[in-house]
Amino acid sequence: MAHKVALIRGDGTGPELVAAVEKIFKAAKVEIDWVDVEAGLKCVEAGKPIVPDETIATIKEIGVGLKGPMTTPIGKGSVSPNVTLRKKLDLYACVRPVRSLPGVVTPFDNLDIVIFRENTEDLYAQIEYMATDQVAHSVKLISKFSTERISRAAFEYARANNRKKVVCVHKANIMKVGDGLFLRTFQEVAKEYPEIESWDNIVDNQCMQLVLRWKIYDMLVLPNLYGDIVSDLAAGMMGGLGVAPGANYGTNCAVFEAVHGSAPKYTGLDKVNPTALLLSGTLMLDHLGEHDARKNIEGALEATLTKGIKTYDLGGSAKLSEFTDAICSELK
Ligand code: NAD
């Protein structure tokens, strides 16, 4: 029976990337019943909320979603549709696997790290106001509840996936209260998993450590903002935003999306790399229990990259459509 999946096509390059993933899934004969739901700029232009209530209700009912990137106006305008979706669906764990891909040469060989980013709090709680007409306050919200569940999700993942080391990333030397709570809570949860090695690093040091000693890292757990920034750093180490996948898990539903944004300047140019969204889609296949389909699609992607067929961001000349067709022709 076909799996029902809610589909947000997104803004900018989102719709063309989603179409590429749909085409590859169809060629791989994965039975998905895509249910289109609306969110993003199109909704705002039509006078609707950026994420309409029907969209939230449909994703909740179906339980699984795939999402193209959405544009957030900078410094003004509506709230982020991405943050809204994560908060309204309580998608508290943002999981970003970072691994070397065959055929994608970077200075960072054998990269294999999984990032667990807390997805609902920190400065992304969007509690901001002007304290006076000259001074802005942005509230950094860290709770024991949310830190406990992201830490536990990370340790459970480590146990289930035979990962050996989990590192908490923070800035508790400066933010002794907020990041101090994050670190202490992580350490309490870590005691429940004595077979898994754990330690902590200050976020600035962690960035340097990742670039110099990436092979010693296995899993990282971070509050929302550091998780966002370190994910992009790690995406760069993997080959760029065009190849970095992600997943957002809650208690009752999961939404899969690339790390990257809507790359609006490339809209309609048939140029961007679908790898990140495709690998987010294969994470979704695993979630749905379609492990053979995941292997088939990832094998076809890797064969394509190994043959040197690549989009511009990886130094190649293939268009998005050519790269997509090449993957389809490698499917078993
Ligand atoms: P971006 O990730 O959209 O793009 C930054 C650069 O990365 C691009 O200019 C391009 O060079 C490269 N890039 C990104 N995706 C690529 C792909 N698939 N293939 C090849 N190259 C790719 O970041 P931005 O320009 O800072 O943000 C654009 C918009 O996206 C903003 O409105 C931002 O808020 C939003 N955004 C959305 C999400 C999301 O939907 N989850 C995430 C990040 C940013």
CSV table of C-alpha atoms and ligand atoms in Angstrom, one decimal:
chain,number,residue,atom,x,y,z
A,1,MET,CA,0.0,0.0,0.0
A,2,ALA,CA,1.2,3.5,-0.8
A,3,HIS,CA,2.5,5.6,2.1
A,4,LYS,CA,0.7,9.0,2.5
A,5,VAL,CA,3.2,11.9,2.8
A,6,ALA,CA,2.3,15.6,3.2
A,7,LEU,CA,4.3,17.6,0.6
A,8,ILE,CA,5.3,21.3,1.0
A,9,ARG,CA,6.8,22.4,-2.3
A,10,GLY,CA,8.4,25.5,-0.8
A,11,ASP,CA,9.6,28.8,-2.2
A,12,GLY,CA,12.4,29.9,-4.6
A,13,THR,CA,14.1,26.8,-5.9
A,14,GLY,CA,11.9,24.6,-3.6
A,15,PRO,CA,9.4,23.5,-6.2
A,16,GLU,CA,12.0,22.4,-8.8
A,17,LEU,CA,13.9,20.5,-6.2
A,18,VAL,CA,10.7,18.8,-4.9
A,19,ALA,CA,9.8,17.8,-8.5
A,20,ALA,CA,13.2,16.2,-9.0
A,21,VAL,CA,12.7,14.1,-5.8
A,22,GLU,CA,9.2,13.1,-6.9
A,23,LYS,CA,10.6,12.0,-10.3
A,24,ILE,CA,13.4,9.9,-8.7
A,25,PHE,CA,11.0,8.3,-6.2
A,26,LYS,CA,8.6,7.4,-9.1
A,27,ALA,CA,11.4,5.9,-11.2
A,28,ALA,CA,12.5,3.9,-8.1
A,29,LYS,CA,8.9,2.6,-7.9
A,30,VAL,CA,8.4,3.8,-4.3
A,31,GLU,CA,4.7,4.0,-3.7
A,32,ILE,CA,4.0,7.4,-2.2
A,33,ASP,CA,0.6,9.1,-2.1
A,34,TRP,CA,1.8,12.8,-2.0
A,35,VAL,CA,-0.7,15.1,-0.4
A,36,ASP,CA,0.1,18.7,-1.3
A,37,VAL,CA,-0.2,21.2,1.5
A,38,GLU,CA,0.4,25.0,1.4
A,39,ALA,CA,2.9,27.1,3.3
A,40,GLY,CA,5.3,29.9,2.7
A,41,LEU,CA,5.3,33.1,0.6
A,42,LYS,CA,2.4,32.0,-1.6
A,43,CYS,CA,0.2,31.9,1.4
A,44,VAL,CA,1.3,35.3,2.6
A,45,GLU,CA,0.6,36.8,-0.9
A,46,ALA,CA,-2.9,35.2,-0.9
A,47,GLY,CA,-3.6,36.9,2.5
A,48,LYS,CA,-3.3,33.7,4.5
A,49,PRO,CA,-1.1,32.9,7.5
A,50,ILE,CA,2.4,31.8,6.4
A,51,VAL,CA,1.6,28.3,7.7
A,52,PRO,CA,-2.2,27.8,7.5
A,53,ASP,CA,-4.0,25.8,10.2
A,54,GLU,CA,-5.2,23.2,7.6
A,55,THR,CA,-1.5,22.5,6.8
A,56,ILE,CA,-0.7,21.8,10.4
A,57,ALA,CA,-3.8,19.7,10.8
A,58,THR,CA,-3.0,17.6,7.6
A,59,ILE,CA,0.6,17.0,8.6
A,60,LYS,CA,-0.5,16.0,12.1
A,61,GLU,CA,-3.1,13.6,10.7
A,62,ILE,CA,-0.7,12.0,8.1
A,63,GLY,CA,2.3,12.0,10.5
A,64,VAL,CA,5.0,12.4,7.8
A,65,GLY,CA,6.0,15.3,5.6
A,66,LEU,CA,8.6,16.2,3.0
A,67,LYS,CA,9.3,19.9,2.7
A,68,GLY,CA,11.1,22.1,0.1
A,69,PRO,CA,12.9,25.1,1.5
A,70,MET,CA,10.9,28.2,2.3
A,71,THR,CA,11.9,31.9,2.2
A,72,THR,CA,11.9,34.0,5.4
A,73,PRO,CA,11.9,37.8,4.9
A,74,ILE,CA,15.1,39.2,6.6
A,75,GLY,CA,14.8,41.8,9.5
A,76,LYS,CA,11.1,42.5,8.9
A,77,GLY,CA,7.8,41.0,7.8
A,78,SER,CA,6.2,37.7,8.8
A,79,VAL,CA,7.7,35.1,11.2
A,80,SER,CA,9.7,32.2,9.7
A,81,PRO,CA,7.5,29.5,8.2
A,82,ASN,CA,10.1,26.9,9.1
A,83,VAL,CA,10.2,27.9,12.8
A,84,THR,CA,6.4,28.1,12.9
A,85,LEU,CA,6.1,24.6,11.5
A,86,ARG,CA,8.6,23.1,13.9
A,87,LYS,CA,7.0,24.8,16.8
A,88,LYS,CA,3.4,24.0,15.9
A,89,LEU,CA,4.2,20.4,15.2
A,90,ASP,CA,6.5,20.2,18.2
A,91,LEU,CA,9.3,18.8,16.0
A,92,TYR,CA,11.8,19.1,18.7
A,93,ALA,CA,14.7,17.1,17.3
A,94,CYS,CA,16.5,18.3,14.2
A,95,VAL,CA,18.7,15.5,13.1
A,96,ARG,CA,21.4,16.2,10.5
A,97,PRO,CA,23.7,13.4,9.3
A,98,VAL,CA,27.0,14.7,8.0
A,99,ARG,CA,28.9,12.2,5.9
A,100,SER,CA,31.4,12.1,3.0
A,101,LEU,CA,29.7,11.2,-0.3
A,102,PRO,CA,31.5,9.1,-2.9
A,103,GLY,CA,32.7,11.3,-5.8
A,104,VAL,CA,32.5,14.5,-3.7
A,105,VAL,CA,36.1,15.3,-2.9
A,106,THR,CA,36.6,17.6,0.1
A,107,PRO,CA,39.6,18.1,2.5
A,108,PHE,CA,37.5,16.2,5.1
A,109,ASP,CA,37.6,12.5,4.2
A,110,ASN,CA,35.6,9.8,6.1
A,111,LEU,CA,33.3,12.4,7.6
A,112,ASP,CA,30.6,10.7,9.6
A,113,ILE,CA,28.9,12.8,12.3
A,114,VAL,CA,25.3,13.1,13.4
A,115,ILE,CA,24.1,16.5,14.6
A,116,PHE,CA,21.2,16.7,17.1
A,117,ARG,CA,19.9,20.3,17.2
A,118,GLU,CA,17.2,21.3,19.7
A,119,ASN,CA,14.5,22.7,17.4
A,120,THR,CA,11.9,24.6,19.5
A,121,GLU,CA,13.7,27.0,21.9
A,122,ASP,CA,16.7,29.2,22.4
A,123,LEU,CA,16.7,32.5,20.4
A,124,TYR,CA,14.3,30.8,17.9
A,125,ALA,CA,11.5,31.1,20.5
A,126,GLN,CA,11.0,34.4,18.6
A,127,ILE,CA,10.5,36.4,21.9
A,128,GLU,CA,11.8,39.8,20.8
A,129,TYR,CA,10.8,43.3,21.5
A,130,MET,CA,12.2,46.9,21.6
A,131,ALA,CA,12.9,47.6,25.3
A,132,THR,CA,13.3,51.3,24.4
A,133,ASP,CA,13.4,52.8,20.9
A,134,GLN,CA,17.2,52.3,21.0
A,135,VAL,CA,17.5,48.9,22.6
A,136,ALA,CA,16.2,45.5,21.5
A,137,HIS,CA,15.8,42.4,23.7
A,138,SER,CA,15.9,38.9,22.2
A,139,VAL,CA,15.1,36.3,24.7
A,140,LYS,CA,17.2,33.1,24.8
A,141,LEU,CA,14.8,30.5,26.2
A,142,ILE,CA,16.3,27.2,27.4
A,143,SER,CA,14.2,24.8,29.5
A,144,LYS,CA,15.1,21.6,31.3
A,145,PHE,CA,12.2,19.8,29.6
A,146,SER,CA,13.4,20.5,26.1
A,147,THR,CA,17.1,19.9,26.9
A,148,GLU,CA,16.3,16.6,28.5
A,149,ARG,CA,14.3,15.3,25.5
A,150,ILE,CA,16.8,16.4,22.8
A,151,SER,CA,19.6,14.8,24.9
A,152,ARG,CA,17.7,11.6,25.5
A,153,ALA,CA,16.8,11.5,21.7
A,154,ALA,CA,20.5,11.7,20.9
A,155,PHE,CA,21.6,9.0,23.4
A,156,GLU,CA,18.7,6.7,22.2
A,157,TYR,CA,19.9,7.3,18.6
A,158,ALA,CA,23.4,6.5,19.6
A,159,ARG,CA,22.3,3.2,21.2
A,160,ALA,CA,20.1,2.2,18.3
A,161,ASN,CA,22.8,3.0,15.7
A,162,ASN,CA,25.9,1.8,17.5
A,163,ARG,CA,27.4,5.2,17.9
A,164,LYS,CA,29.9,5.5,20.7
A,165,LYS,CA,30.4,9.2,21.5
A,166,VAL,CA,28.0,12.1,22.2
A,167,VAL,CA,29.3,15.7,22.7
A,168,CYS,CA,27.3,18.5,24.2
A,169,VAL,CA,28.1,21.9,22.6
A,170,HIS,CA,27.4,25.1,24.6
A,171,LYS,CA,28.7,28.5,25.7
A,172,ALA,CA,28.2,28.0,29.4
A,173,ASN,CA,31.4,29.8,30.3
A,174,ILE,CA,29.6,33.0,29.3
A,175,MET,CA,25.8,32.2,29.5
A,176,LYS,CA,26.1,30.4,32.8
A,177,VAL,CA,22.3,30.3,33.4
A,178,GLY,CA,20.9,29.3,30.0
A,179,ASP,CA,23.7,27.3,28.5
A,180,GLY,CA,24.6,26.2,32.1
A,181,LEU,CA,21.2,24.6,32.4
A,182,PHE,CA,21.6,23.0,28.9
A,183,LEU,CA,25.0,21.5,29.9
A,184,ARG,CA,23.9,20.3,33.4
A,185,THR,CA,20.8,18.6,32.0
A,186,PHE,CA,22.8,16.9,29.2
A,187,GLN,CA,25.2,15.6,31.8
A,188,GLU,CA,22.3,14.2,33.9
A,189,VAL,CA,20.8,12.4,30.9
A,190,ALA,CA,24.3,11.1,30.0
A,191,LYS,CA,24.5,9.2,33.3
A,192,GLU,CA,21.6,7.0,32.1
A,193,TYR,CA,23.8,5.8,29.2
A,194,PRO,CA,27.1,4.8,30.8
A,195,GLU,CA,28.2,2.7,27.8
A,196,ILE,CA,28.3,5.8,25.6
A,197,GLU,CA,31.2,8.2,26.0
A,198,SER,CA,30.2,11.8,26.5
A,199,TRP,CA,31.9,15.1,27.1
A,200,ASP,CA,31.3,18.8,26.3
A,201,ASN,CA,32.9,21.5,24.2
A,202,ILE,CA,32.4,25.3,24.1
A,203,VAL,CA,30.9,26.1,20.7
A,204,ASP,CA,33.7,28.3,19.3
A,205,ASN,CA,36.3,25.6,20.2
A,206,GLN,CA,33.9,23.0,18.7
A,207,CYS,CA,34.0,24.8,15.3
A,208,MET,CA,37.8,24.7,15.3
A,209,GLN,CA,37.9,21.1,16.5
A,210,LEU,CA,35.5,20.0,13.7
A,211,VAL,CA,37.8,21.4,11.0
A,212,LEU,CA,41.0,20.0,12.5
A,213,ARG,CA,39.9,16.8,14.2
A,214,TRP,CA,36.6,15.8,12.5
A,215,LYS,CA,37.4,12.1,12.7
A,216,ILE,CA,37.1,11.9,16.5
A,217,TYR,CA,33.5,13.2,16.5
A,218,ASP,CA,30.5,10.9,16.3
A,219,MET,CA,27.5,12.9,17.5
A,220,LEU,CA,26.9,16.4,18.7
A,221,VAL,CA,24.0,17.8,20.7
A,222,LEU,CA,23.4,21.6,20.5
A,223,PRO,CA,20.9,24.3,21.4
A,224,ASN,CA,19.0,25.7,18.4
A,225,LEU,CA,21.2,28.6,17.3
A,226,TYR,CA,24.6,26.8,17.6
A,227,GLY,CA,23.0,23.8,16.0
A,228,ASP,CA,21.9,25.9,13.0
A,229,ILE,CA,25.4,27.5,12.6
A,230,VAL,CA,27.4,24.3,13.2
A,231,SER,CA,25.1,22.4,10.7
A,232,ASP,CA,26.0,24.8,7.9
A,233,LEU,CA,29.7,24.5,8.8
A,234,ALA,CA,29.4,20.8,8.7
A,235,ALA,CA,27.4,21.0,5.4
A,236,GLY,CA,30.4,22.9,4.0
A,237,MET,CA,32.7,20.2,5.1
A,238,MET,CA,30.5,17.6,3.4
A,239,GLY,CA,30.7,19.5,0.0
A,240,GLY,CA,28.2,22.4,0.5
A,241,LEU,CA,24.6,23.1,1.2
A,242,GLY,CA,23.6,21.3,-1.9
A,243,VAL,CA,24.4,17.9,-0.3
A,244,ALA,CA,23.4,18.2,3.4
A,245,PRO,CA,20.1,16.5,4.4
A,246,GLY,CA,18.0,16.8,7.5
A,247,ALA,CA,15.0,15.5,9.4
A,248,ASN,CA,12.8,17.1,12.1
A,249,TYR,CA,11.3,14.6,14.5
A,250,GLY,CA,8.5,15.1,17.1
A,251,THR,CA,6.6,12.7,19.2
A,252,ASN,CA,3.8,12.1,16.7
A,253,CYS,CA,5.2,13.3,13.4
A,254,ALA,CA,8.3,13.9,11.3
A,255,VAL,CA,9.1,16.4,8.6
A,256,PHE,CA,12.1,15.9,6.3
A,257,GLU,CA,13.9,18.8,4.7
A,258,ALA,CA,17.4,19.8,3.4
A,259,VAL,CA,19.6,22.0,5.6
A,260,HIS,CA,19.7,24.7,2.9
A,261,GLY,CA,17.3,27.5,2.2
A,262,SER,CA,15.3,28.5,-0.9
A,263,ALA,CA,18.4,29.8,-2.8
A,264,PRO,CA,16.1,32.3,-4.5
A,265,LYS,CA,18.7,33.7,-7.0
A,266,TYR,CA,18.7,30.3,-8.8
A,267,THR,CA,14.9,30.0,-9.1
A,268,GLY,CA,13.9,28.5,-12.4
A,269,LEU,CA,17.4,28.2,-13.8
A,270,ASP,CA,17.5,24.4,-13.7
A,271,LYS,CA,20.8,24.7,-11.8
A,272,VAL,CA,20.6,23.7,-8.1
A,273,ASN,CA,21.6,20.4,-6.6
A,274,PRO,CA,18.7,18.1,-5.5
A,275,THR,CA,21.1,15.8,-3.5
A,276,ALA,CA,20.3,17.4,-0.1
A,277,LEU,CA,16.5,17.1,-0.5
A,278,LEU,CA,16.9,13.6,-2.1
A,279,LEU,CA,18.9,12.4,0.9
A,280,SER,CA,16.3,14.0,3.3
A,281,GLY,CA,13.8,12.0,1.3
A,282,THR,CA,15.8,8.8,1.8
A,283,LEU,CA,15.9,9.5,5.6
A,284,MET,CA,12.1,9.6,5.2
A,285,LEU,CA,12.1,6.3,3.5
A,286,ASP,CA,14.0,4.7,6.4
A,287,HIS,CA,11.4,6.3,8.8
A,288,LEU,CA,8.7,4.6,6.7
A,289,GLY,CA,10.4,1.3,6.8
A,290,GLU,CA,11.3,1.4,3.1
A,291,HIS,CA,15.0,0.4,3.6
A,292,ASP,CA,15.5,-1.3,0.2
A,293,ALA,CA,14.2,1.8,-1.6
A,294,ARG,CA,16.5,4.0,0.4
A,295,LYS,CA,19.5,1.8,-0.6
A,296,ASN,CA,18.5,1.8,-4.2
A,297,ILE,CA,18.1,5.6,-4.5
A,298,GLU,CA,21.3,6.3,-2.5
A,299,GLY,CA,23.2,3.8,-4.6
A,300,ALA,CA,22.0,5.5,-7.8
A,301,LEU,CA,23.0,8.9,-6.4
A,302,GLU,CA,26.4,7.7,-5.4
A,303,ALA,CA,26.9,6.0,-8.8
A,304,THR,CA,26.0,9.2,-10.6
A,305,LEU,CA,28.4,11.3,-8.5
A,306,THR,CA,31.2,8.8,-8.8
A,307,LYS,CA,30.8,9.0,-12.6
A,308,GLY,CA,31.5,12.7,-12.3
A,309,ILE,CA,28.0,13.8,-13.2
A,310,LYS,CA,27.6,16.8,-10.9
A,311,THR,CA,25.8,20.1,-10.6
A,312,TYR,CA,27.6,23.5,-10.6
A,313,ASP,CA,28.1,23.6,-6.8
A,314,LEU,CA,30.2,20.5,-6.9
A,315,GLY,CA,32.3,21.8,-9.8
A,316,GLY,CA,30.2,20.0,-12.5
A,317,SER,CA,28.2,21.2,-15.4
A,318,ALA,CA,25.0,19.1,-15.2
A,319,LYS,CA,21.8,20.9,-15.0
A,320,LEU,CA,19.3,19.9,-12.2
A,321,SER,CA,17.2,18.0,-14.8
A,322,GLU,CA,20.2,16.2,-16.3
A,323,PHE,CA,21.5,15.2,-12.9
A,324,THR,CA,18.0,13.9,-11.9
A,325,ASP,CA,17.7,11.9,-15.1
A,326,ALA,CA,21.2,10.4,-14.6
A,327,ILE,CA,20.2,9.2,-11.1
A,328,CYS,CA,17.0,7.7,-12.5
A,329,SER,CA,19.0,5.8,-15.1
A,330,GLU,CA,21.2,4.3,-12.3
A,331,LEU,CA,18.2,2.9,-10.4
A,332,LYS,CA,17.9,-0.9,-10.1
B,1,NAD,P1,20.4,29.3,1.1
B,1,NAD,O1,20.7,28.0,1.8
B,1,NAD,O2,19.1,29.4,0.4
B,1,NAD,O3,21.5,29.6,0.0
B,1,NAD,C1,22.8,30.0,0.3
B,1,NAD,C2,23.7,29.6,-0.9
B,1,NAD,O4,23.9,28.1,-0.8
B,1,NAD,C3,23.0,29.7,-2.3
B,1,NAD,O5,23.2,31.0,-2.8
B,1,NAD,C4,23.8,28.7,-3.1
B,1,NAD,O6,25.0,29.2,-3.4
B,1,NAD,C5,23.9,27.6,-2.1
B,1,NAD,N1,22.9,26.6,-2.1
B,1,NAD,C6,21.8,26.4,-1.3
B,1,NAD,N2,21.1,25.4,-1.7
B,1,NAD,C7,21.7,24.8,-2.8
B,1,NAD,C8,21.4,23.7,-3.6
B,1,NAD,N3,20.3,22.9,-3.5
B,1,NAD,N4,22.2,23.5,-4.7
B,1,NAD,C9,23.3,24.3,-4.9
B,1,NAD,N5,23.6,25.3,-4.1
B,1,NAD,C10,22.8,25.6,-3.1
B,1,NAD,O7,20.6,30.5,2.2
B,1,NAD,P2,20.2,32.0,2.1
B,1,NAD,O8,20.5,32.5,0.8
B,1,NAD,O9,20.8,32.6,3.3
B,1,NAD,O10,18.6,32.0,2.4
B,1,NAD,C11,17.6,32.1,1.4
B,1,NAD,C12,16.3,32.0,2.1
B,1,NAD,O11,16.1,30.7,2.6
B,1,NAD,C13,16.1,32.9,3.2
B,1,NAD,O12,14.8,33.4,3.2
B,1,NAD,C14,16.2,32.0,4.5
B,1,NAD,O13,15.5,32.4,5.6
B,1,NAD,C15,15.6,30.7,3.9
B,1,NAD,N6,16.1,29.5,4.6
B,1,NAD,C16,15.2,28.5,4.7
B,1,NAD,C17,15.5,27.3,5.2
B,1,NAD,C18,14.5,26.2,5.3
B,1,NAD,O14,13.5,26.2,4.6
B,1,NAD,N7,14.7,25.2,6.1
B,1,NAD,C19,16.8,27.1,5.7
B,1,NAD,C20,17.7,28.2,5.6
B,1,NAD,C21,17.4,29.3,5.0
